[in-house]
mmCIF file with all atom_site columns, C-alpha atoms in Angstrom:
data_model
loop_
_atom_site.group_PDB
_atom_site.id
_atom_site.type_symbol
_atom_site.label_atom_id
_atom_site.label_alt_id
_atom_site.label_comp_id
_atom_site.label_asym_id
_atom_site.label_entity_id
_atom_site.label_seq_id
_atom_site.pdbx_PDB_ins_code
_atom_site.Cartn_x
_atom_site.Cartn_y
_atom_site.Cartn_z
_atom_site.occupancy
_atom_site.B_iso_or_equiv
_atom_site.pdbx_formal_charge
_atom_site.auth_seq_id
_atom_site.auth_comp_id
_atom_site.auth_asym_id
_atom_site.auth_atom_id
_atom_site.pdbx_PDB_model_num
ATOM 1  C CA . LEU A 1 1  ? 5.477   -10.100 -2.512  1.00 83.00 ? 1  LEU A CA 1
ATOM 2  C CA . ARG A 1 2  ? 8.688   -9.495  -0.626  1.00 89.00 ? 2  ARG A CA 1
ATOM 3  C CA . LEU A 1 3  ? 9.134   -6.173  1.189   1.00 88.00 ? 3  LEU A CA 1
ATOM 4  C CA . ARG A 1 4  ? 12.242  -4.470  2.606   1.00 89.00 ? 4  ARG A CA 1
ATOM 5  C CA . SER A 1 5  ? 12.131  -1.021  4.232   1.00 84.00 ? 5  SER A CA 1
ATOM 6  C CA . TRP A 1 6  ? 14.833  1.608   4.788   1.00 82.00 ? 6  TRP A CA 1
ATOM 7  C CA . ASP A 1 7  ? 14.435  5.234   5.882   1.00 80.00 ? 7  ASP A CA 1
ATOM 8  C CA . GLY A 1 8  ? 10.740  5.556   5.007   1.00 72.00 ? 8  GLY A CA 1
ATOM 9  C CA . LEU A 1 9  ? 11.013  3.830   1.624   1.00 80.00 ? 9  LEU A CA 1
ATOM 10 C CA . THR A 1 10 ? 10.102  0.258   0.846   1.00 86.00 ? 10 THR A CA 1
ATOM 11 C CA . VAL A 1 11 ? 11.407  -1.918  -1.949  1.00 92.00 ? 11 VAL A CA 1
ATOM 12 C CA . VAL A 1 12 ? 8.860   -4.464  -3.171  1.00 92.00 ? 12 VAL A CA 1
ATOM 13 C CA . TYR A 1 13 ? 9.889   -7.529  -5.144  1.00 93.00 ? 13 TYR A CA 1
ATOM 14 C CA . ASP A 1 14 ? 7.178   -9.359  -7.090  1.00 91.00 ? 14 ASP A CA 1
ATOM 15 C CA . PRO A 1 15 ? 8.433   -12.918 -7.642  1.00 91.00 ? 15 PRO A CA 1
ATOM 16 C CA . TYR A 1 16 ? 5.676   -13.635 -10.195 1.00 90.00 ? 16 TYR A CA 1
ATOM 17 C CA . SER A 1 17 ? 6.680   -10.844 -12.592 1.00 91.00 ? 17 SER A CA 1
ATOM 18 C CA . GLY A 1 18 ? 10.300  -10.442 -11.480 1.00 94.00 ? 18 GLY A CA 1
ATOM 19 C CA . ASP A 1 19 ? 9.699   -6.692  -11.081 1.00 94.00 ? 19 ASP A CA 1
ATOM 20 C CA . THR A 1 20 ? 11.072  -4.580  -8.247  1.00 95.00 ? 20 THR A CA 1
ATOM 21 C CA . HIS A 1 21 ? 9.401   -1.330  -7.151  1.00 94.00 ? 21 HIS A CA 1
ATOM 22 C CA . CYS A 1 22 ? 10.296  1.425   -4.691  1.00 92.00 ? 22 CYS A CA 1
ATOM 23 C CA . THR A 1 23 ? 7.308   2.729   -2.711  1.00 89.00 ? 23 THR A CA 1
ATOM 24 C CA . ASP A 1 24 ? 6.762   5.543   -0.245  1.00 85.00 ? 24 ASP A CA 1
ATOM 25 C CA . GLN A 1 25 ? 5.607   5.236   3.374   1.00 82.00 ? 25 GLN A CA 1
ATOM 26 C CA . LEU A 1 26 ? 1.892   5.356   2.489   1.00 83.00 ? 26 LEU A CA 1
ATOM 27 C CA . ALA A 1 27 ? 2.121   2.602   -0.134  1.00 86.00 ? 27 ALA A CA 1
ATOM 28 C CA . SER A 1 28 ? 4.261   0.551   2.242   1.00 85.00 ? 28 SER A CA 1
ATOM 29 C CA . ALA A 1 29 ? 1.640   0.840   5.005   1.00 82.00 ? 29 ALA A CA 1
ATOM 30 C CA . ILE A 1 30 ? -1.075  -0.238  2.570   1.00 84.00 ? 30 ILE A CA 1
ATOM 31 C CA . LEU A 1 31 ? 0.927   -3.280  1.441   1.00 85.00 ? 31 LEU A CA 1
ATOM 32 C CA . ASP A 1 32 ? 1.819   -4.226  5.027   1.00 82.00 ? 32 ASP A CA 1
ATOM 33 C CA . HIS A 1 33 ? -1.832  -4.004  6.057   1.00 82.00 ? 33 HIS A CA 1
ATOM 34 C CA . LEU A 1 34 ? -3.072  -6.040  3.103   1.00 83.00 ? 34 LEU A CA 1
ATOM 35 C CA . ALA A 1 35 ? -0.392  -8.697  3.659   1.00 82.00 ? 35 ALA A CA 1
ATOM 36 C CA . GLY A 1 36 ? -1.619  -9.196  7.218   1.00 80.00 ? 36 GLY A CA 1
ATOM 37 C CA . HIS A 1 37 ? -5.351  -8.746  6.700   1.00 79.00 ? 37 HIS A CA 1
ATOM 38 C CA . GLY A 1 38 ? -6.192  -9.562  3.078   1.00 73.00 ? 38 GLY A CA 1
ATOM 39 C CA . ALA A 1 39 ? -9.027  -7.706  1.399   1.00 73.00 ? 39 ALA A CA 1
ATOM 40 C CA . SER A 1 40 ? -9.878  -4.408  3.098   1.00 77.00 ? 40 SER A CA 1
ATOM 41 C CA . THR A 1 41 ? -12.302 -1.574  2.611   1.00 76.00 ? 41 THR A CA 1
ATOM 42 C CA . LEU A 1 42 ? -11.224 1.994   1.955   1.00 74.00 ? 42 LEU A CA 1
ATOM 43 C CA . ASN A 1 43 ? -12.260 2.879   5.515   1.00 72.00 ? 43 ASN A CA 1
ATOM 44 C CA . ASP A 1 44 ? -9.971  0.152   6.899   1.00 76.00 ? 44 ASP A CA 1
ATOM 45 C CA . LEU A 1 45 ? -7.089  1.633   4.931   1.00 77.00 ? 45 LEU A CA 1
ATOM 46 C CA . LYS A 1 46 ? -7.886  5.160   6.165   1.00 72.00 ? 46 LYS A CA 1
ATOM 47 C CA . CYS A 1 47 ? -7.268  3.850   9.683   1.00 72.00 ? 47 CYS A CA 1
ATOM 48 C CA . VAL A 1 48 ? -3.874  2.535   8.542   1.00 67.00 ? 48 VAL A CA 1
ATOM 49 C CA . VAL A 1 49 ? -2.991  6.027   7.303   1.00 65.00 ? 49 VAL A CA 1
ATOM 50 C CA . GLY A 1 50 ? -4.037  7.449   10.668  1.00 64.00 ? 50 GLY A CA 1
ATOM 51 C CA . VAL A 1 51 ? -1.569  5.115   12.359  1.00 50.00 ? 51 VAL A CA 1
ATOM 52 C CA . LEU A 1 52 ? 1.207   6.626   10.207  1.00 52.00 ? 52 LEU A CA 1
ATOM 53 C CA . ASP A 1 53 ? 0.335   10.067  11.564  1.00 48.00 ? 53 ASP A CA 1
ATOM 54 C CA . GLY A 1 54 ? 0.303   8.787   15.150  1.00 48.00 ? 54 GLY A CA 1
ATOM 55 C CA . ASP A 1 55 ? -3.419  9.489   15.330  1.00 46.00 ? 55 ASP A CA 1
ATOM 56 C CA . GLU A 1 56 ? -6.551  7.349   15.246  1.00 42.00 ? 56 GLU A CA 1
ATOM 57 C CA . GLY A 1 57 ? -7.898  8.855   12.019  1.00 41.00 ? 57 GLY A CA 1
ATOM 58 C CA . PRO A 1 58 ? -6.647  9.947   8.610   1.00 44.00 ? 58 PRO A CA 1
ATOM 59 C CA . LYS A 1 59 ? -5.635  13.395  9.942   1.00 45.00 ? 59 LYS A CA 1
ATOM 60 C CA . GLY A 1 60 ? -3.163  15.170  7.691   1.00 50.00 ? 60 GLY A CA 1
ATOM 61 C CA . LEU A 1 61 ? -3.894  12.995  4.677   1.00 52.00 ? 61 LEU A CA 1
ATOM 62 C CA . GLU A 1 62 ? -4.206  15.027  1.509   1.00 52.00 ? 62 GLU A CA 1
ATOM 63 C CA . SER A 1 63 ? -7.509  14.528  -0.251  1.00 43.00 ? 63 SER A CA 1
ATOM 64 C CA . GLY A 1 64 ? -7.194  11.704  -2.743  1.00 67.00 ? 64 GLY A CA 1
ATOM 65 C CA . SER A 1 65 ? -3.711  10.537  -1.744  1.00 79.00 ? 65 SER A CA 1
ATOM 66 C CA . LEU A 1 66 ? -4.954  7.195   -0.445  1.00 80.00 ? 66 LEU A CA 1
ATOM 67 C CA . THR A 1 67 ? -6.976  6.642   -3.613  1.00 80.00 ? 67 THR A CA 1
ATOM 68 C CA . SER A 1 68 ? -3.996  7.710   -5.728  1.00 85.00 ? 68 SER A CA 1
ATOM 69 C CA . ALA A 1 69 ? -1.669  5.343   -3.870  1.00 87.00 ? 69 ALA A CA 1
ATOM 70 C CA . LEU A 1 70 ? -4.104  2.461   -4.352  1.00 86.00 ? 70 LEU A CA 1
ATOM 71 C CA . SER A 1 71 ? -4.469  3.263   -8.056  1.00 88.00 ? 71 SER A CA 1
ATOM 72 C CA . GLU A 1 72 ? -0.687  3.296   -8.480  1.00 91.00 ? 72 GLU A CA 1
ATOM 73 C CA . LEU A 1 73 ? -0.301  -0.025  -6.637  1.00 90.00 ? 73 LEU A CA 1
ATOM 74 C CA . GLU A 1 74 ? -3.027  -1.478  -8.842  1.00 90.00 ? 74 GLU A CA 1
ATOM 75 C CA . ARG A 1 75 ? -1.298  -0.140  -11.977 1.00 92.00 ? 75 ARG A CA 1
ATOM 76 C CA . LEU A 1 76 ? 1.910   -1.854  -10.859 1.00 91.00 ? 76 LEU A CA 1
ATOM 77 C CA . ARG A 1 77 ? -0.131  -5.042  -10.269 1.00 89.00 ? 77 ARG A CA 1
ATOM 78 C CA . LEU A 1 78 ? 0.848   -5.164  -6.611  1.00 89.00 ? 78 LEU A CA 1
ATOM 79 C CA . VAL A 1 79 ? -2.794  -5.017  -5.466  1.00 87.00 ? 79 VAL A CA 1
ATOM 80 C CA . ARG A 1 80 ? -6.049  -5.982  -7.114  1.00 84.00 ? 80 ARG A CA 1
ATOM 81 C CA . ARG A 1 81 ? -9.414  -4.283  -6.737  1.00 79.00 ? 81 ARG A CA 1
ATOM 82 C CA . VAL A 1 82 ? -12.166 -6.678  -5.684  1.00 75.00 ? 82 VAL A CA 1
ATOM 83 C CA . PRO A 1 83 ? -15.710 -5.772  -6.749  1.00 72.00 ? 83 PRO A CA 1
ATOM 84 C CA . GLU A 1 84 ? -18.056 -5.134  -3.824  1.00 67.00 ? 84 GLU A CA 1
#
């Protein structure tokens, strides 16, 4: 995937499908983390969200928004769920 960010939005280009997507700051942080670290647990990603808030935890995150963002990225085929 190729990522470009401007003003809190990120454009993601998928060279395999040829699709381009515009994501928000949360989805961008998830993609950035996965690009650098590979497979991650939900708890790992909660820490990424905490970094966005300038805190060490997922403070300020609406219930379910991380799960919703992951589901949307999976629907777009930008991430893939790995069975535990």
